[in-house]
Amino acid sequence: MSAFRIMWLVVMFDLPTRTKKDRKRYHWLSKYLDGESYIRLQYSVYAKVFNSLGSANHGKRRLRDFVQTNIKRGNVRMLLFTDAQFGKMEIIVGESSAQEEIVQPSLFDF
């Protein structure tokens, strides 16, 4: 499988947390992403690997539907990358998360 067929969907969000209801919505989104097998790259930044553009687009639709139904305020963004593009990401300070170390090497075991 080519690194250009494998897709990464990165989700970034900034939601209000002032009220109890706001914090509940924030946790709903975090729990949804965890339940959908997204890995946490950074605080409020999650990513998921898909084996094709079609499955990535399906994942985008599912996420969009969840967010439009449950999140009323804040900012949620999605970016889609090929595996080759995602692999060019540089970590300037810090290191890869344990989840990244588990997922990333397995992509090239063909």
PDB file of N, CA, C and O in Angstrom, residues 15-75:
ATOM      1  N   LEU A  15     -12.558  24.931  22.360  1.00  0.00           N
ATOM      2  CA  LEU A  15     -13.932  25.092  22.821  1.00  0.00           C
ATOM      3  C   LEU A  15     -13.955  25.846  24.141  1.00  0.00           C
ATOM      4  O   LEU A  15     -13.032  25.720  24.949  1.00  0.00           O
ATOM      5  N   PRO A  16     -15.027  26.618  24.375  1.00  0.00           N
ATOM      6  CA  PRO A  16     -15.123  27.334  25.649  1.00  0.00           C
ATOM      7  C   PRO A  16     -15.291  26.346  26.802  1.00  0.00           C
ATOM      8  O   PRO A  16     -15.861  25.266  26.627  1.00  0.00           O
ATOM      9  N   THR A  17     -14.765  26.707  27.968  1.00  0.00           N
ATOM     10  CA  THR A  17     -14.878  25.849  29.159  1.00  0.00           C
ATOM     11  C   THR A  17     -15.306  26.655  30.388  1.00  0.00           C
ATOM     12  O   THR A  17     -15.014  26.261  31.510  1.00  0.00           O
ATOM     13  N   ARG A  18     -15.985  27.762  30.166  1.00  0.00           N
ATOM     14  CA  ARG A  18     -16.373  28.624  31.292  1.00  0.00           C
ATOM     15  C   ARG A  18     -17.493  28.034  32.137  1.00  0.00           C
ATOM     16  O   ARG A  18     -17.443  28.098  33.354  1.00  0.00           O
ATOM     17  N   THR A  19     -18.497  27.493  31.496  1.00  0.00           N
ATOM     18  CA  THR A  19     -19.639  26.964  32.245  1.00  0.00           C
ATOM     19  C   THR A  19     -19.553  25.445  32.327  1.00  0.00           C
ATOM     20  O   THR A  19     -18.799  24.800  31.590  1.00  0.00           O
ATOM     21  N   LYS A  20     -20.356  24.877  33.205  1.00  0.00           N
ATOM     22  CA  LYS A  20     -20.395  23.418  33.342  1.00  0.00           C
ATOM     23  C   LYS A  20     -20.848  22.770  32.036  1.00  0.00           C
ATOM     24  O   LYS A  20     -20.316  21.738  31.624  1.00  0.00           O
ATOM     25  N   LYS A  21     -21.800  23.395  31.362  1.00  0.00           N
ATOM     26  CA  LYS A  21     -22.290  22.865  30.083  1.00  0.00           C
ATOM     27  C   LYS A  21     -21.194  22.916  29.019  1.00  0.00           C
ATOM     28  O   LYS A  21     -21.044  21.988  28.218  1.00  0.00           O
ATOM     29  N   ASP A  22     -20.405  24.002  28.999  1.00  0.00           N
ATOM     30  CA  ASP A  22     -19.286  24.111  28.060  1.00  0.00           C
ATOM     31  C   ASP A  22     -18.275  22.993  28.297  1.00  0.00           C
ATOM     32  O   ASP A  22     -17.811  22.359  27.359  1.00  0.00           O
ATOM     33  N   ARG A  23     -17.916  22.772  29.560  1.00  0.00           N
ATOM     34  CA  ARG A  23     -16.944  21.725  29.883  1.00  0.00           C
ATOM     35  C   ARG A  23     -17.476  20.346  29.499  1.00  0.00           C
ATOM     36  O   ARG A  23     -16.732  19.494  29.018  1.00  0.00           O
ATOM     37  N   LYS A  24     -18.789  20.147  29.655  1.00  0.00           N
ATOM     38  CA  LYS A  24     -19.409  18.877  29.281  1.00  0.00           C
ATOM     39  C   LYS A  24     -19.278  18.648  27.773  1.00  0.00           C
ATOM     40  O   LYS A  24     -18.932  17.557  27.322  1.00  0.00           O
ATOM     41  N   ARG A  25     -19.521  19.678  26.986  1.00  0.00           N
ATOM     42  CA  ARG A  25     -19.387  19.559  25.524  1.00  0.00           C
ATOM     43  C   ARG A  25     -17.941  19.288  25.116  1.00  0.00           C
ATOM     44  O   ARG A  25     -17.674  18.518  24.212  1.00  0.00           O
ATOM     45  N   TYR A  26     -17.007  19.933  25.798  1.00  0.00           N
ATOM     46  CA  TYR A  26     -15.590  19.702  25.535  1.00  0.00           C
ATOM     47  C   TYR A  26     -15.255  18.227  25.769  1.00  0.00           C
ATOM     48  O   TYR A  26     -14.604  17.581  24.941  1.00  0.00           O
ATOM     49  N   HIS A  27     -15.717  17.695  26.897  1.00  0.00           N
ATOM     50  CA  HIS A  27     -15.444  16.292  27.213  1.00  0.00           C
ATOM     51  C   HIS A  27     -16.175  15.346  26.266  1.00  0.00           C
ATOM     52  O   HIS A  27     -15.656  14.272  25.941  1.00  0.00           O
ATOM     53  N   TRP A  28     -17.367  15.721  25.808  1.00  0.00           N
ATOM     54  CA  TRP A  28     -18.081  14.903  24.810  1.00  0.00           C
ATOM     55  C   TRP A  28     -17.221  14.725  23.568  1.00  0.00           C
ATOM     56  O   TRP A  28     -17.101  13.625  23.044  1.00  0.00           O
ATOM     57  N   LEU A  29     -16.656  15.830  23.094  1.00  0.00           N
ATOM     58  CA  LEU A  29     -15.842  15.760  21.878  1.00  0.00           C
ATOM     59  C   LEU A  29     -14.590  14.918  22.122  1.00  0.00           C
ATOM     60  O   LEU A  29     -14.255  14.051  21.310  1.00  0.00           O
ATOM     61  N   SER A  30     -13.918  15.125  23.230  1.00  0.00           N
ATOM     62  CA  SER A  30     -12.722  14.340  23.544  1.00  0.00           C
ATOM     63  C   SER A  30     -13.057  12.856  23.647  1.00  0.00           C
ATOM     64  O   SER A  30     -12.335  12.008  23.102  1.00  0.00           O
ATOM     65  N   LYS A  31     -14.150  12.528  24.320  1.00  0.00           N
ATOM     66  CA  LYS A  31     -14.545  11.124  24.457  1.00  0.00           C
ATOM     67  C   LYS A  31     -14.955  10.538  23.113  1.00  0.00           C
ATOM     68  O   LYS A  31     -14.664   9.373  22.817  1.00  0.00           O
ATOM     69  N   TYR A  32     -15.625  11.327  22.274  1.00  0.00           N
ATOM     70  CA  TYR A  32     -16.005  10.851  20.948  1.00  0.00           C
ATOM     71  C   TYR A  32     -14.760  10.496  20.145  1.00  0.00           C
ATOM     72  O   TYR A  32     -14.684   9.434  19.537  1.00  0.00           O
ATOM     73  N   LEU A  33     -13.775  11.393  20.144  1.00  0.00           N
ATOM     74  CA  LEU A  33     -12.541  11.156  19.390  1.00  0.00           C
ATOM     75  C   LEU A  33     -11.797   9.929  19.924  1.00  0.00           C
ATOM     76  O   LEU A  33     -11.309   9.107  19.148  1.00  0.00           O
ATOM     77  N   ASP A  34     -11.735   9.784  21.241  1.00  0.00           N
ATOM     78  CA  ASP A  34     -11.112   8.588  21.824  1.00  0.00           C
ATOM     79  C   ASP A  34     -11.858   7.326  21.390  1.00  0.00           C
ATOM     80  O   ASP A  34     -11.243   6.326  21.015  1.00  0.00           O
ATOM     81  N   GLY A  35     -13.178   7.367  21.417  1.00  0.00           N
ATOM     82  CA  GLY A  35     -13.998   6.225  21.039  1.00  0.00           C
ATOM     83  C   GLY A  35     -13.887   5.871  19.565  1.00  0.00           C
ATOM     84  O   GLY A  35     -14.106   4.721  19.172  1.00  0.00           O
ATOM     85  N   GLU A  36     -13.549   6.853  18.731  1.00  0.00           N
ATOM     86  CA  GLU A  36     -13.387   6.638  17.293  1.00  0.00           C
ATOM     87  C   GLU A  36     -11.936   6.302  16.924  1.00  0.00           C
ATOM     88  O   GLU A  36     -11.572   6.330  15.764  1.00  0.00           O
ATOM     89  N   SER A  37     -11.116   6.023  17.923  1.00  0.00           N
ATOM     90  CA  SER A  37      -9.711   5.606  17.738  1.00  0.00           C
ATOM     91  C   SER A  37      -8.794   6.706  17.226  1.00  0.00           C
ATOM     92  O   SER A  37      -7.784   6.429  16.566  1.00  0.00           O
ATOM     93  N   TYR A  38      -9.108   7.955  17.517  1.00  0.00           N
ATOM     94  CA  TYR A  38      -8.178   9.044  17.227  1.00  0.00           C
ATOM     95  C   TYR A  38      -7.090   9.012  18.292  1.00  0.00           C
ATOM     96  O   TYR A  38      -7.336   8.635  19.437  1.00  0.00           O
ATOM     97  N   ILE A  39      -5.880   9.386  17.915  1.00  0.00           N
ATOM     98  CA  ILE A  39      -4.802   9.489  18.892  1.00  0.00           C
ATOM     99  C   ILE A  39      -4.585  10.967  19.211  1.00  0.00           C
ATOM    100  O   ILE A  39      -4.740  11.827  18.355  1.00  0.00           O
ATOM    101  N   ARG A  40      -4.242  11.212  20.440  1.00  0.00           N
ATOM    102  CA  ARG A  40      -4.020  12.582  20.873  1.00  0.00           C
ATOM    103  C   ARG A  40      -2.572  12.964  20.581  1.00  0.00           C
ATOM    104  O   ARG A  40      -1.640  12.386  21.123  1.00  0.00           O
ATOM    105  N   LEU A  41      -2.399  13.956  19.699  1.00  0.00           N
ATOM    106  CA  LEU A  41      -1.059  14.442  19.379  1.00  0.00           C
ATOM    107  C   LEU A  41      -0.618  15.495  20.379  1.00  0.00           C
ATOM    108  O   LEU A  41       0.550  15.555  20.776  1.00  0.00           O
ATOM    109  N   GLN A  42      -1.535  16.360  20.721  1.00  0.00           N
ATOM    110  CA  GLN A  42      -1.304  17.431  21.682  1.00  0.00           C
ATOM    111  C   GLN A  42      -2.645  17.738  22.321  1.00  0.00           C
ATOM    112  O   GLN A  42      -3.674  17.233  21.889  1.00  0.00           O
ATOM    113  N   TYR A  43      -2.619  18.601  23.308  1.00  0.00           N
ATOM    114  CA  TYR A  43      -3.854  18.993  23.946  1.00  0.00           C
ATOM    115  C   TYR A  43      -4.786  19.597  22.891  1.00  0.00           C
ATOM    116  O   TYR A  43      -4.408  20.521  22.183  1.00  0.00           O
ATOM    117  N   SER A  44      -5.969  19.042  22.731  1.00  0.00           N
ATOM    118  CA  SER A  44      -6.979  19.489  21.768  1.00  0.00           C
ATOM    119  C   SER A  44      -6.571  19.308  20.308  1.00  0.00           C
ATOM    120  O   SER A  44      -7.112  19.953  19.420  1.00  0.00           O
ATOM    121  N   VAL A  45      -5.611  18.423  20.044  1.00  0.00           N
ATOM    122  CA  VAL A  45      -5.225  18.070  18.676  1.00  0.00           C
ATOM    123  C   VAL A  45      -5.181  16.539  18.591  1.00  0.00           C
ATOM    124  O   VAL A  45      -4.401  15.895  19.295  1.00  0.00           O
ATOM    125  N   TYR A  46      -6.035  15.995  17.745  1.00  0.00           N
ATOM    126  CA  TYR A  46      -6.148  14.542  17.590  1.00  0.00           C
ATOM    127  C   TYR A  46      -5.928  14.166  16.133  1.00  0.00           C
ATOM    128  O   TYR A  46      -6.147  14.984  15.237  1.00  0.00           O
ATOM    129  N   ALA A  47      -5.535  12.924  15.891  1.00  0.00           N
ATOM    130  CA  ALA A  47      -5.334  12.448  14.522  1.00  0.00           C
ATOM    131  C   ALA A  47      -5.789  10.995  14.420  1.00  0.00           C
ATOM    132  O   ALA A  47      -5.743  10.248  15.396  1.00  0.00           O
ATOM    133  N   LYS A  48      -6.206  10.626  13.226  1.00  0.00           N
ATOM    134  CA  LYS A  48      -6.601   9.244  12.954  1.00  0.00           C
ATOM    135  C   LYS A  48      -6.107   8.875  11.566  1.00  0.00           C
ATOM    136  O   LYS A  48      -6.164   9.670  10.637  1.00  0.00           O
ATOM    137  N   VAL A  49      -5.641   7.646  11.441  1.00  0.00           N
ATOM    138  CA  VAL A  49      -5.147   7.153  10.163  1.00  0.00           C
ATOM    139  C   VAL A  49      -6.268   6.363   9.476  1.00  0.00           C
ATOM    140  O   VAL A  49      -7.028   5.651  10.122  1.00  0.00           O
ATOM    141  N   PHE A  50      -6.381   6.564   8.160  1.00  0.00           N
ATOM    142  CA  PHE A  50      -7.371   5.862   7.335  1.00  0.00           C
ATOM    143  C   PHE A  50      -6.631   5.195   6.183  1.00  0.00           C
ATOM    144  O   PHE A  50      -5.622   5.703   5.706  1.00  0.00           O
ATOM    145  N   ASN A  51      -7.174   4.071   5.690  1.00  0.00           N
ATOM    146  CA  ASN A  51      -6.470   3.333   4.642  1.00  0.00           C
ATOM    147  C   ASN A  51      -6.777   3.823   3.232  1.00  0.00           C
ATOM    148  O   ASN A  51      -6.212   3.318   2.270  1.00  0.00           O
ATOM    149  N   SER A  52      -7.680   4.802   3.091  1.00  0.00           N
ATOM    150  CA  SER A  52      -7.979   5.344   1.762  1.00  0.00           C
ATOM    151  C   SER A  52      -8.631   6.715   1.898  1.00  0.00           C
ATOM    152  O   SER A  52      -9.116   7.083   2.973  1.00  0.00           O
ATOM    153  N   LEU A  53      -8.674   7.426   0.790  1.00  0.00           N
ATOM    154  CA  LEU A  53      -9.343   8.723   0.774  1.00  0.00           C
ATOM    155  C   LEU A  53     -10.837   8.561   1.045  1.00  0.00           C
ATOM    156  O   LEU A  53     -11.429   9.356   1.766  1.00  0.00           O
ATOM    157  N   GLY A  54     -11.433   7.503   0.506  1.00  0.00           N
ATOM    158  CA  GLY A  54     -12.864   7.262   0.716  1.00  0.00           C
ATOM    159  C   GLY A  54     -13.202   7.055   2.183  1.00  0.00           C
ATOM    160  O   GLY A  54     -14.165   7.631   2.687  1.00  0.00           O
ATOM    161  N   SER A  55     -12.403   6.243   2.874  1.00  0.00           N
ATOM    162  CA  SER A  55     -12.684   6.022   4.296  1.00  0.00           C
ATOM    163  C   SER A  55     -12.391   7.288   5.105  1.00  0.00           C
ATOM    164  O   SER A  55     -13.084   7.580   6.085  1.00  0.00           O
ATOM    165  N   ALA A  56     -11.413   8.083   4.700  1.00  0.00           N
ATOM    166  CA  ALA A  56     -11.127   9.349   5.380  1.00  0.00           C
ATOM    167  C   ALA A  56     -12.297  10.316   5.206  1.00  0.00           C
ATOM    168  O   ALA A  56     -12.695  11.000   6.157  1.00  0.00           O
ATOM    169  N   ASN A  57     -12.863  10.374   4.012  1.00  0.00           N
ATOM    170  CA  ASN A  57     -14.019  11.247   3.784  1.00  0.00           C
ATOM    171  C   ASN A  57     -15.220  10.792   4.604  1.00  0.00           C
ATOM    172  O   ASN A  57     -15.981  11.619   5.119  1.00  0.00           O
ATOM    173  N   HIS A  58     -15.381   9.484   4.766  1.00  0.00           N
ATOM    174  CA  HIS A  58     -16.458   8.966   5.616  1.00  0.00           C
ATOM    175  C   HIS A  58     -16.219   9.388   7.069  1.00  0.00           C
ATOM    176  O   HIS A  58     -17.147   9.811   7.763  1.00  0.00           O
ATOM    177  N   GLY A  59     -14.970   9.293   7.524  1.00  0.00           N
ATOM    178  CA  GLY A  59     -14.623   9.734   8.877  1.00  0.00           C
ATOM    179  C   GLY A  59     -14.888  11.217   9.070  1.00  0.00           C
ATOM    180  O   GLY A  59     -15.347  11.643  10.132  1.00  0.00           O
ATOM    181  N   LYS A  60     -14.596  12.020   8.039  1.00  0.00           N
ATOM    182  CA  LYS A  60     -14.877  13.459   8.113  1.00  0.00           C
ATOM    183  C   LYS A  60     -16.366  13.718   8.253  1.00  0.00           C
ATOM    184  O   LYS A  60     -16.782  14.569   9.049  1.00  0.00           O
ATOM    185  N   ARG A  61     -17.178  12.985   7.475  1.00  0.00           N
ATOM    186  CA  ARG A  61     -18.637  13.166   7.562  1.00  0.00           C
ATOM    187  C   ARG A  61     -19.160  12.804   8.945  1.00  0.00           C
ATOM    188  O   ARG A  61     -19.991  13.514   9.512  1.00  0.00           O
ATOM    189  N   ARG A  62     -18.656  11.691   9.509  1.00  0.00           N
ATOM    190  CA  ARG A  62     -19.091  11.274  10.855  1.00  0.00           C
ATOM    191  C   ARG A  62     -18.727  12.333  11.894  1.00  0.00           C
ATOM    192  O   ARG A  62     -19.541  12.682  12.746  1.00  0.00           O
ATOM    193  N   LEU A  63     -17.514  12.841  11.808  1.00  0.00           N
ATOM    194  CA  LEU A  63     -17.071  13.860  12.762  1.00  0.00           C
ATOM    195  C   LEU A  63     -17.887  15.138  12.586  1.00  0.00           C
ATOM    196  O   LEU A  63     -18.341  15.737  13.564  1.00  0.00           O
ATOM    197  N   ARG A  64     -18.087  15.561  11.351  1.00  0.00           N
ATOM    198  CA  ARG A  64     -18.864  16.771  11.080  1.00  0.00           C
ATOM    199  C   ARG A  64     -20.281  16.638  11.650  1.00  0.00           C
ATOM    200  O   ARG A  64     -20.787  17.553  12.297  1.00  0.00           O
ATOM    201  N   ASP A  65     -20.914  15.485  11.438  1.00  0.00           N
ATOM    202  CA  ASP A  65     -22.262  15.261  11.971  1.00  0.00           C
ATOM    203  C   ASP A  65     -22.279  15.333  13.493  1.00  0.00           C
ATOM    204  O   ASP A  65     -23.165  15.946  14.079  1.00  0.00           O
ATOM    205  N   PHE A  66     -21.287  14.708  14.147  1.00  0.00           N
ATOM    206  CA  PHE A  66     -21.224  14.744  15.603  1.00  0.00           C
ATOM    207  C   PHE A  66     -21.057  16.170  16.111  1.00  0.00           C
ATOM    208  O   PHE A  66     -21.760  16.604  17.021  1.00  0.00           O
ATOM    209  N   VAL A  67     -20.131  16.897  15.510  1.00  0.00           N
ATOM    210  CA  VAL A  67     -19.849  18.261  15.967  1.00  0.00           C
ATOM    211  C   VAL A  67     -21.054  19.170  15.731  1.00  0.00           C
ATOM    212  O   VAL A  67     -21.464  19.923  16.623  1.00  0.00           O
ATOM    213  N   GLN A  68     -21.665  19.098  14.565  1.00  0.00           N
ATOM    214  CA  GLN A  68     -22.811  19.967  14.271  1.00  0.00           C
ATOM    215  C   GLN A  68     -23.999  19.663  15.170  1.00  0.00           C
ATOM    216  O   GLN A  68     -24.793  20.554  15.468  1.00  0.00           O
ATOM    217  N   THR A  69     -24.112  18.427  15.638  1.00  0.00           N
ATOM    218  CA  THR A  69     -25.212  18.050  16.524  1.00  0.00           C
ATOM    219  C   THR A  69     -24.937  18.434  17.970  1.00  0.00           C
ATOM    220  O   THR A  69     -25.856  18.826  18.685  1.00  0.00           O
ATOM    221  N   ASN A  70     -23.686  18.339  18.421  1.00  0.00           N
ATOM    222  CA  ASN A  70     -23.382  18.449  19.847  1.00  0.00           C
ATOM    223  C   ASN A  70     -22.605  19.692  20.279  1.00  0.00           C
ATOM    224  O   ASN A  70     -22.609  20.029  21.450  1.00  0.00           O
ATOM    225  N   ILE A  71     -21.902  20.328  19.383  1.00  0.00           N
ATOM    226  CA  ILE A  71     -21.053  21.464  19.753  1.00  0.00           C
ATOM    227  C   ILE A  71     -21.676  22.737  19.186  1.00  0.00           C
ATOM    228  O   ILE A  71     -21.845  22.866  17.982  1.00  0.00           O
ATOM    229  N   LYS A  72     -22.005  23.660  20.069  1.00  0.00           N
ATOM    230  CA  LYS A  72     -22.702  24.880  19.645  1.00  0.00           C
ATOM    231  C   LYS A  72     -21.783  26.086  19.522  1.00  0.00           C
ATOM    232  O   LYS A  72     -22.069  27.015  18.781  1.00  0.00           O
ATOM    233  N   ARG A  73     -20.680  26.105  20.282  1.00  0.00           N
ATOM    234  CA  ARG A  73     -19.774  27.251  20.254  1.00  0.00           C
ATOM    235  C   ARG A  73     -18.344  26.754  20.204  1.00  0.00           C
ATOM    236  O   ARG A  73     -18.057  25.616  20.503  1.00  0.00           O
ATOM    237  N   GLY A  74     -17.450  27.626  19.826  1.00  0.00           N
ATOM    238  CA  GLY A  74     -16.046  27.269  19.775  1.00  0.00           C
ATOM    239  C   GLY A  74     -15.554  27.134  18.349  1.00  0.00           C
ATOM    240  O   GLY A  74     -16.164  27.650  17.409  1.00  0.00           O
ATOM    241  N   ASN A  75     -14.460  26.402  18.202  1.00  0.00           N
ATOM    242  CA  ASN A  75     -13.796  26.290  16.919  1.00  0.00           C
ATOM    243  C   ASN A  75     -13.282  24.857  16.766  1.00  0.00           C
ATOM    244  O   ASN A  75     -12.512  24.384  17.590  1.00  0.00           O
TER     245      ASN A  75
END
